[in-house]
XYZ file of C-alpha atoms in Angstrom:
532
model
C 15.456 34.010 -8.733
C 11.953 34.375 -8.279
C 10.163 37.707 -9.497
C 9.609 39.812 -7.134
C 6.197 42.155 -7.225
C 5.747 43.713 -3.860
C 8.349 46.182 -2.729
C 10.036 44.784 0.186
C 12.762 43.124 2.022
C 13.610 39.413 0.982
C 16.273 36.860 2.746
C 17.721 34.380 0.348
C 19.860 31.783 2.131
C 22.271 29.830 -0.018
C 24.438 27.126 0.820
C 28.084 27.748 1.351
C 29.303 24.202 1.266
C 29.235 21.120 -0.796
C 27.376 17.518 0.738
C 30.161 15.673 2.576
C 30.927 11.898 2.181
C 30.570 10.108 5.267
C 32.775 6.710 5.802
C 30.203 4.190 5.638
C 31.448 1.233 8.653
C 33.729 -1.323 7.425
C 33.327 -3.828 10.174
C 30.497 -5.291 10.482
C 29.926 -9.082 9.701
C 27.368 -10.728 8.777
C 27.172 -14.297 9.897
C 25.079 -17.992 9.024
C 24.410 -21.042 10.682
C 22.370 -23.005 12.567
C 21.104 -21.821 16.404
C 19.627 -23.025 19.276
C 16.578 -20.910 18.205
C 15.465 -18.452 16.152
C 12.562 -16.156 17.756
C 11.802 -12.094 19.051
C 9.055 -12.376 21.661
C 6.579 -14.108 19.120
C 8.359 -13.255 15.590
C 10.541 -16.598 14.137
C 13.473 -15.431 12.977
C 14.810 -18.056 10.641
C 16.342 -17.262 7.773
C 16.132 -13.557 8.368
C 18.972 -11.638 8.647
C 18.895 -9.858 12.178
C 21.218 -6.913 13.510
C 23.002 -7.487 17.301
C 25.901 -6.186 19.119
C 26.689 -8.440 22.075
C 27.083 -11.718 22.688
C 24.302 -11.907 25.542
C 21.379 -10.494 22.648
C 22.488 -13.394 20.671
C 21.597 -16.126 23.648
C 18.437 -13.806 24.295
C 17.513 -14.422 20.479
C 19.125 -17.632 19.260
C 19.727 -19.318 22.196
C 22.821 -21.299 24.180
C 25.228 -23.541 23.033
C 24.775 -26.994 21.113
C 23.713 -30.367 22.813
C 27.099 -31.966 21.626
C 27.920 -35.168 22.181
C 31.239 -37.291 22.084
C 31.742 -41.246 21.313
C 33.960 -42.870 24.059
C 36.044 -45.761 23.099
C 38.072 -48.142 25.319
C 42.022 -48.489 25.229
C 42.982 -51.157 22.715
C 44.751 -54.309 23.745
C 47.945 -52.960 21.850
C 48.097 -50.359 24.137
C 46.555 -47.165 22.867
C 44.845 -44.936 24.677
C 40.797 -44.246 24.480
C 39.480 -42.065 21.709
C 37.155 -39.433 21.971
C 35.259 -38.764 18.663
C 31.854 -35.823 18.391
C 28.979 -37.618 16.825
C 28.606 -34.922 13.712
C 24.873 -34.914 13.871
C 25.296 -32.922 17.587
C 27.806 -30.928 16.718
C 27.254 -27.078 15.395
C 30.389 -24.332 15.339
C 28.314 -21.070 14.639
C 27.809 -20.890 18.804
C 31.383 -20.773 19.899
C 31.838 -18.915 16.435
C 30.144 -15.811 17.986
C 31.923 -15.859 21.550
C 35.129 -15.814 19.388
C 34.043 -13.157 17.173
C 33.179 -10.656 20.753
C 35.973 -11.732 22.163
C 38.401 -10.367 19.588
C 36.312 -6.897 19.584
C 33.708 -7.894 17.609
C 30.460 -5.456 17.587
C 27.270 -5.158 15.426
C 27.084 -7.555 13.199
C 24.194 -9.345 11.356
C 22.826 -13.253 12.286
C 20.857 -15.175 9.804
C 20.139 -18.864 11.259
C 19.267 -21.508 9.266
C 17.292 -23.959 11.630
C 17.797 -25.081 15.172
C 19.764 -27.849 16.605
C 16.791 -30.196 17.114
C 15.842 -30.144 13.734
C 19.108 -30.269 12.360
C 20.526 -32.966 14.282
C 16.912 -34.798 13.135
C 17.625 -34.672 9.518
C 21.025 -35.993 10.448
C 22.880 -33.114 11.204
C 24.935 -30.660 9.200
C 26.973 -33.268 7.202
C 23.618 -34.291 5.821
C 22.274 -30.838 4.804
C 22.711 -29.962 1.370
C 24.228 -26.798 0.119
C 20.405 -25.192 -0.958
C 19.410 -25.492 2.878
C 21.676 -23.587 4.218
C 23.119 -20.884 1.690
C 21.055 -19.778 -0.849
C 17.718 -18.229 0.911
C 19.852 -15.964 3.707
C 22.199 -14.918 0.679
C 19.097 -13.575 -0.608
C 18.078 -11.707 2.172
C 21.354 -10.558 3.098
C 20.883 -8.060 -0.304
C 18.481 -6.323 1.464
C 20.795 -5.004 3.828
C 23.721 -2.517 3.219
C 25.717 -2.815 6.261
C 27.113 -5.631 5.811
C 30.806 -5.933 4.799
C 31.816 -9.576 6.134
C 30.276 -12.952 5.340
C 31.485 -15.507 7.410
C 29.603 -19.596 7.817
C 30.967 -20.716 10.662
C 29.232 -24.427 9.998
C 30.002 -24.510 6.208
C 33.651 -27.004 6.898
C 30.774 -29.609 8.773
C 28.929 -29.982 4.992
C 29.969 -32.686 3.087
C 33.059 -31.439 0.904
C 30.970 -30.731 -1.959
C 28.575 -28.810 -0.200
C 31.267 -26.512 1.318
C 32.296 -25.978 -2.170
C 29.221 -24.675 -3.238
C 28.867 -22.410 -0.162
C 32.131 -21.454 -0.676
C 31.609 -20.218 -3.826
C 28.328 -18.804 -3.528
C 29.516 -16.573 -0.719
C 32.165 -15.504 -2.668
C 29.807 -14.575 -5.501
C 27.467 -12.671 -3.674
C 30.017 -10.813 -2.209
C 31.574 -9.776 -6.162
C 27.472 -9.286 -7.063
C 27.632 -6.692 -4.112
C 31.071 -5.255 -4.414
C 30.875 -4.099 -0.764
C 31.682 -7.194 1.471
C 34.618 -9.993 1.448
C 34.165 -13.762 2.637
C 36.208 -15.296 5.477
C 36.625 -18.583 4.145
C 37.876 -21.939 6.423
C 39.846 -24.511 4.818
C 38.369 -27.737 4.713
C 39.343 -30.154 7.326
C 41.962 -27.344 8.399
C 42.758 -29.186 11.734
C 44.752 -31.882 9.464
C 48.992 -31.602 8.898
C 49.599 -30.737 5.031
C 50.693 -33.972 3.125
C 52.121 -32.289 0.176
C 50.171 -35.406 -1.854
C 47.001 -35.718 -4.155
C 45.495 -35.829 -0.449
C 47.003 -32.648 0.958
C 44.551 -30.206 2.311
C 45.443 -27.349 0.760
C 46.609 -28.385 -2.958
C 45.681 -31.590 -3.322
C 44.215 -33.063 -6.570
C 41.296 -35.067 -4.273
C 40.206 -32.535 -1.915
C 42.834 -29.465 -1.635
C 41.214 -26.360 -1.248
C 42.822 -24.424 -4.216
C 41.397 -27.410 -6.555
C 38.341 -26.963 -4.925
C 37.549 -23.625 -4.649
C 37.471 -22.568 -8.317
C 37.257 -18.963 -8.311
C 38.157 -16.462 -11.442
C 40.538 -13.737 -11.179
C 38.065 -11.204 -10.810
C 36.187 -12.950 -7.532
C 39.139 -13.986 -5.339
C 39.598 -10.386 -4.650
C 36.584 -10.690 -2.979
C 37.915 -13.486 -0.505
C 40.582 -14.401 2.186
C 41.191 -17.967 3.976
C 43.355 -18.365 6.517
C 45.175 -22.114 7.885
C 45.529 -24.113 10.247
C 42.409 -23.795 13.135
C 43.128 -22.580 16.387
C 42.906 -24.219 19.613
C 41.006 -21.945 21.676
C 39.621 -21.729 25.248
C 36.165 -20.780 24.355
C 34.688 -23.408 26.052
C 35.248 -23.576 29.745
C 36.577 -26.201 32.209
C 33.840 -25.546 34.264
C 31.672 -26.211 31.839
C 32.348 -29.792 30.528
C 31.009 -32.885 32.669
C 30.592 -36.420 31.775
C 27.157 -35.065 29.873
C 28.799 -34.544 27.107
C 29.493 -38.250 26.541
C 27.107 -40.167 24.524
C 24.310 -42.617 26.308
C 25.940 -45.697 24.060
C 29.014 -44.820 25.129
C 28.716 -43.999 28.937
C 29.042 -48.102 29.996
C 32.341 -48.415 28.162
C 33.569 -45.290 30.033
C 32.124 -46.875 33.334
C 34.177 -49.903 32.878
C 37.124 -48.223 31.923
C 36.457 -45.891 35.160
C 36.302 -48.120 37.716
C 39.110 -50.659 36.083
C 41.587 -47.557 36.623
C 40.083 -47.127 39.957
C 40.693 -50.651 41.036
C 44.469 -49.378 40.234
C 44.318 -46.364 41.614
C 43.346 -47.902 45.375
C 44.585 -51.628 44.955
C 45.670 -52.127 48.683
C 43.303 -53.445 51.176
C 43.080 -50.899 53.243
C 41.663 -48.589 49.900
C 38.702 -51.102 49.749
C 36.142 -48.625 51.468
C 37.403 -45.633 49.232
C 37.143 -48.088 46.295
C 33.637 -48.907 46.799
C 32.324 -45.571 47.456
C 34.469 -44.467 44.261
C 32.518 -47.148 42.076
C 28.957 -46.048 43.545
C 29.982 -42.559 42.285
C 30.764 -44.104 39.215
C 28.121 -45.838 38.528
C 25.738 -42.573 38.910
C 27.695 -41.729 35.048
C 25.314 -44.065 33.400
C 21.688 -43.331 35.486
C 19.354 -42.295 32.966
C 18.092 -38.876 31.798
C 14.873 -37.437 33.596
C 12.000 -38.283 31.043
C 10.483 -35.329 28.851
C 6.797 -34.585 30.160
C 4.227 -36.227 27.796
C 2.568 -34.709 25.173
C -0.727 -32.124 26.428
C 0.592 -32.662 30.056
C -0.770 -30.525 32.473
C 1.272 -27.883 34.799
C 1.810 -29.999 37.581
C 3.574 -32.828 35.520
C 5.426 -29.679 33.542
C 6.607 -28.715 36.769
C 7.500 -31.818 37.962
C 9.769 -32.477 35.030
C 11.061 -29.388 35.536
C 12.116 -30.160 39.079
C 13.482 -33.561 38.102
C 15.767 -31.766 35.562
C 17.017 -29.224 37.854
C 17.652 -32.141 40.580
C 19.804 -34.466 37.538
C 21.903 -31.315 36.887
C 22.690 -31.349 40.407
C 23.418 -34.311 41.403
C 25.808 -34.236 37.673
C 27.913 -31.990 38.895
C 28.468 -33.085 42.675
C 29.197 -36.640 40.714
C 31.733 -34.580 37.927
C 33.184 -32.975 40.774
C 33.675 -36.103 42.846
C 35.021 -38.344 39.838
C 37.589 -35.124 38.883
C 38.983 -35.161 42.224
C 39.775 -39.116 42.334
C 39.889 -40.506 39.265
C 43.190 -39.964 36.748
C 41.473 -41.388 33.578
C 38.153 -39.382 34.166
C 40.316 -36.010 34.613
C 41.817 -37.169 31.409
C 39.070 -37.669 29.422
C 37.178 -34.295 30.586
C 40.476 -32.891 29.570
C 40.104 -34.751 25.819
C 36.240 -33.714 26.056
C 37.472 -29.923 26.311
C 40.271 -29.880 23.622
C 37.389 -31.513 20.640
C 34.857 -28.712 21.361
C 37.360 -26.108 21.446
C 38.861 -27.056 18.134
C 37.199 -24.403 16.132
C 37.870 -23.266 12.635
C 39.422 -19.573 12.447
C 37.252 -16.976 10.250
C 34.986 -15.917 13.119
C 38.150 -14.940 15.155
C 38.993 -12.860 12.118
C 35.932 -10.938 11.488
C 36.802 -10.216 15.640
C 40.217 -8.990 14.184
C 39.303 -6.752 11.219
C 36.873 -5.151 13.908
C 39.465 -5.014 16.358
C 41.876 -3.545 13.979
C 39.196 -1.009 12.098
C 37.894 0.276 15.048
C 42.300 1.237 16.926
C 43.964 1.585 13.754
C 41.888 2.061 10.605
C 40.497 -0.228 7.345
C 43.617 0.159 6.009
C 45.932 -1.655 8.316
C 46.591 -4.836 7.679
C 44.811 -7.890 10.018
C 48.396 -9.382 10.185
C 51.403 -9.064 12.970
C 48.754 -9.489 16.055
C 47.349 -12.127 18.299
C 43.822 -13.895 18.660
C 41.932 -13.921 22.237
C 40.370 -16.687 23.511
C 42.966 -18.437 21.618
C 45.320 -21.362 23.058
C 47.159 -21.402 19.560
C 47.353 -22.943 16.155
C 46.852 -26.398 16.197
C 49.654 -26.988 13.791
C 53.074 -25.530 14.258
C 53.635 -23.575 11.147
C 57.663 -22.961 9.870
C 58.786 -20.594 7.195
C 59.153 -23.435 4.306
C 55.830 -24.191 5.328
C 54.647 -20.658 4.666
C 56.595 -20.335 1.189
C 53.891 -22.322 -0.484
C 50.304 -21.218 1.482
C 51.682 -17.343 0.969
C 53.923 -17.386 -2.353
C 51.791 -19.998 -4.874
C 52.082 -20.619 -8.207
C 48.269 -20.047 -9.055
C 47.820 -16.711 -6.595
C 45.271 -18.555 -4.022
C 47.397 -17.217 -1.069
C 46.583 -18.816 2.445
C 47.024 -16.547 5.532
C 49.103 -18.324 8.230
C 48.512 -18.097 11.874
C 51.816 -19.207 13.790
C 53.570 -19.767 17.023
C 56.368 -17.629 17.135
C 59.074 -18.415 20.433
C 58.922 -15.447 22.244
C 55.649 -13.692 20.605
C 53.459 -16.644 21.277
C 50.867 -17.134 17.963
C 50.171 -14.297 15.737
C 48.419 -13.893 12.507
C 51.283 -14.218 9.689
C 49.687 -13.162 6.582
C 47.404 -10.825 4.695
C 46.721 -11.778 1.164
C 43.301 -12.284 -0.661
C 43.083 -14.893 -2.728
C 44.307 -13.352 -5.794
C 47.819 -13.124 -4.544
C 48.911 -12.909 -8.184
C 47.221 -8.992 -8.296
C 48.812 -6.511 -7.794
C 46.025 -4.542 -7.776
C 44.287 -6.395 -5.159
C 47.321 -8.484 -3.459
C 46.481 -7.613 0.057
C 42.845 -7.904 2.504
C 43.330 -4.318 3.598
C 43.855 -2.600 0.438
C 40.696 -4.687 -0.676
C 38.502 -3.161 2.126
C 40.001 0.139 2.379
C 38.799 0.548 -1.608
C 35.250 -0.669 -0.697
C 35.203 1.724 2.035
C 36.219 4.303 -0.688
C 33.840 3.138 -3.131
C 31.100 3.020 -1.249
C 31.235 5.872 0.600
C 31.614 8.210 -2.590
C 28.903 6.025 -4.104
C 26.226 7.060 -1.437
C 27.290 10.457 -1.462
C 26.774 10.725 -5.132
C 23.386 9.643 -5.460
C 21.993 13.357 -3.780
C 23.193 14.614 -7.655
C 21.519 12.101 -9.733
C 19.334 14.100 -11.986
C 20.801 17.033 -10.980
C 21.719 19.863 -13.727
C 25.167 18.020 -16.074
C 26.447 21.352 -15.740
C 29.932 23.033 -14.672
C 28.484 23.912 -11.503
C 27.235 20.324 -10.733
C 31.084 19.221 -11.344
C 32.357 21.497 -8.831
C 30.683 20.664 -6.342
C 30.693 17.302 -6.913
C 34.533 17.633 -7.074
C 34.941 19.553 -4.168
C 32.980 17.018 -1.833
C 35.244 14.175 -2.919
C 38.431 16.032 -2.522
C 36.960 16.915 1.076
C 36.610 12.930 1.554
C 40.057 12.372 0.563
C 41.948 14.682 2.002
C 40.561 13.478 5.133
C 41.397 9.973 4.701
C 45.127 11.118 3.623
C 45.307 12.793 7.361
C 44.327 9.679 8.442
C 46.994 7.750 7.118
C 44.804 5.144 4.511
C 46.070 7.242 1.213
C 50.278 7.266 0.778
C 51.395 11.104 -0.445
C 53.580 13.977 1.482
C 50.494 15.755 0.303
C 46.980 15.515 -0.975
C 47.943 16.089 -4.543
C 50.355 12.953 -4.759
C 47.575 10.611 -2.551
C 44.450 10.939 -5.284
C 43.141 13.281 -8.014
C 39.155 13.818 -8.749
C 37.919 14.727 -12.060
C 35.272 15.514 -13.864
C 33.896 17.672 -16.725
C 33.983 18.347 -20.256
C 36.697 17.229 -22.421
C 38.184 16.052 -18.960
C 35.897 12.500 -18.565
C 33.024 13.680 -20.498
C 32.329 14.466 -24.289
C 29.054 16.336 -25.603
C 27.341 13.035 -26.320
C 27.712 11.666 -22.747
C 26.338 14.640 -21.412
C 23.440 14.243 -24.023
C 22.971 10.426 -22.728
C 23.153 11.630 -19.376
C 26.068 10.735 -17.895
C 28.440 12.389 -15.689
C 31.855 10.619 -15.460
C 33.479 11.277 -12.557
C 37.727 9.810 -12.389
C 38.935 8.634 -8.681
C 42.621 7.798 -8.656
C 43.862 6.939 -4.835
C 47.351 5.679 -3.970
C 46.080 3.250 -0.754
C 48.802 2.396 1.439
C 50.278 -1.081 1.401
C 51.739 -3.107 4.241
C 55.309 -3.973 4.245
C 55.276 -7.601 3.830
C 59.111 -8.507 3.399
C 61.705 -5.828 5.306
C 64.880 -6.386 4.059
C 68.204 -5.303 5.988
C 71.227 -5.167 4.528
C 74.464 -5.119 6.471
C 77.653 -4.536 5.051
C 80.989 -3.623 7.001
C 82.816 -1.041 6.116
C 87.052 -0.528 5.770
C 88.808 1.572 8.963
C 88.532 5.152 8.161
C 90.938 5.908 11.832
């Protein structure tokens, strides 16, 4: 107290309470890939990572969806029907990524792109971009920010394998360097049926993901993967038109067109409908309006412009048209649909955890609910098939998503990748002791370099008991009461001896019992002898 000289009245006010933890948010993702654009009003964005919370302020900043682009080839004399195949170099995920991610509840969430489509699909497109491009730069950047708890590359399965290794891992690094965050992983080439072989996808010698992704015990804590890729309905109907078929391509599907029109209306009196049929056809392969010239002026600008808007047009009256009459063109619009809506499923999780964080809490497990926007798996999934992705020998459990009869697909697992743990077994009890740490952790820092006295420890004590307890109400600590959920110390001769007060330290002890889901409910039934 300060000495007091003049004769008076003084008002001393002294705080009655101790700081209070506040949860720090455990949803929010932060994703990487390549965009349409990258740009604020004049400010490029690229490669720096950039809060948003809706799906229309990512268009506004990073633009629409790719200019895919999809190989048509004819029947084969044997009999097999035409293939539809998307030229990789046109081809980007991280678009349809996002609109899976909002759809499932996602909200803020941070966007790092890594170049645009045009220059992308330049150098070749993503199967040509090397692991350096893509990862290692926003990774960076990303430590800059502490919101974060996700990191999820939506494009990382279109690197060559060994690229997507080292993005893999290097995720899954930075997220063990941070201790605050957990990467949604994608299996490579997840959209394939497991072969069991040196070839299978998920334990095979060649190219299986757990031989891949070499990870020590202490990192796959840090990381969850889930199997096989959804089907999903991101894309709409409406939305695909013959434009998405590649200019090489387009006279093989012209021939093939008007070969099943000449089918279609074989009697003479079809002759007029065929020949108005095959002018529509023929409109598939007119060419693209040109781009105006370099240094043109406004008028040819325009002018471009116009004959753009005017192709677009008369694209979909001709879409339209050929939908209406022709079987084999519905067919392949329906094929064109099904390839860009094949989409690999982490982005649709980090939409779950928010979904499920935001209803239920961090601690409840992303498991036992569906995905929007989602069709189903791709793969049918059955029990023996789960023993191995859930139950392995080496702990590098795979989350299923399955089609249950009756419950239509749900989410069938909940497992890091150290499935061996039992420590750190399960995704939720993972994030619900970030959410723990990190919370306490921010708190704490308003006593660094305060007095290492009794006093200090009390308070200190009495904030994180505050913390707890609260959680406990909410139902992410197991305990009929506080005293069974967690314990706090700290103090001398509790966690502290003279010298580590002398060094400066004070040792605080956090013990929490977080709740765990019940993963295998086990009835018993057993009948019983007449009692009357």
């Amino acid at each position: 107290m300060a000495d007091r000289k003049t004769p008076g009245v003084y008002i001393v006010e002294e705080n009655a309470f101790p700081n209070s933890v506040v949860e720090v948010a455990t949803a929010v993702p932060a994703f990487i890939g390549v965009t349409e654009k990258a740009a604020r009003d004049n400010q490029d964005l690229t490669g720096i990572p950039t809060r948003i919370s809706s799906m229309a302020e990512f268009k506004t900043l990073f633009g629409g969806p790719p200019p895919s682009k999809l190989a048509y080839t004819s029947p084969s004399a044997a009999g097999k029907p035409f293939t539809l195949a998307i030229k990789p170099e046109t081809h980007y995920r991280f678009y349809s990524s996002m609109q899976i991610f909002f759809d499932n509840g996602g909200g803020p969430c941070w966007v790092t792109s890594v170049g645009n489509y045009a220059d992308v699909t330049k150098a070749g497109g993503m199967s040509a971009v090397k692991f350096e491009d893509i990862c290692s730069n926003p990774l960076q950047e990303l430590l800059k920010q502490q919101e974060p708890t996700m990191i999820v590359v939506p494009d990382a399965v279109m690197l060559g394998i060994d690229d997507w290794v080292k993005l893999s891992q290097q995720v899954v690094a930075h997220c063990v360097a941070t201790q605050s965050r957990v990467a949604i992983l994608d299996v490579y080439n997840g959209d394939q049926k497991r072969t069991y072989d040196d070839n299978d996808i998920i334990s095979g010698v060649k190219s299986g993901f757990r031989n891949k992704i070499t990870l020590d015990p202490d990192s796959r804590r840090y990381a969850a993967a889930y199997y096989p890729w959804l089907d999903s309905s991101v894309v709409d109907s409406s939305t695909v038109t013959y434009g998405f078929i590649s200019d090489d391509s387009k006279a093989a599907l012209v021939k093939d067109l008007k070969a099943d029109a000449g089918q279609v209306f074989s009697s003479p009196s079809d002759a007029a409908k065929l020949t108005a049929l095959s002018a529509i056809i023929d409109k598939i392969a007119a060419p693209a309006p040109a781009e105006p010239a370099a240094g043109a002026d406004a008028a040819a600008i325009a002018a471009a412009e116009a004959a753009k808007v005017a192709a677009a047009n008369e694209q979909t009256s001709t879409h339209l048209a050929l939908n209406n009459l022709s079987p084999l063109y519905k067919l392949v619009m329906t094929g064109i649909l099904e390839k860009l809506n094949l989409m690999p499923p982490a982005a649709a999780m980090a939409g779950v955890y928010t979904r499920i964080d935001n209803t239920r809490g961090v601690f409840k497990a992303p498991a036992n609910v569906g995905i929007n926007s989602v069709v189903g798996p791709v793969l049918d999934i059955t029990d023996a098939d789960q023993e191995d992705l859930n139950v392995p020998i080496d702990g590098m459990a795979i989350n299923a998503i399955r089609n249950f009869n009756g419950r239509g697909m749900l989410i069938w697992g909940a497992r890091t990748l150290d499935g061996n743990s039992q420590d750190w077994r399960y995704i939720n009890v993972r994030r619900t002791m970030i959410m723990l740490e990190q919370s306490i952790k921010l708190a704490a820092q308003a006593y660094v370099f305060e007095p290492n006295n009794a006093q200090t420890w009390v308070m200190v004590k009495s904030m994180l008991t505050s913390f707890l307890t609260d959680r406990w109400k909410e139902g992410a600590l197991v305990g009929s009461k506080p005293e069974d959920a967690f314990s706090v110390d700290v103090g001398l001769g509790s966690t502290m001896t003279g010298n580590d007060i002398l060094n400066g330290y004070m040792l605080v002890m956090v013990k929490v019992c977080v709740v765990r889901p019940a993963e295998f409910i086990v009835i018993t039934f057993q009948q019983l002898m007449q009692k009357s």
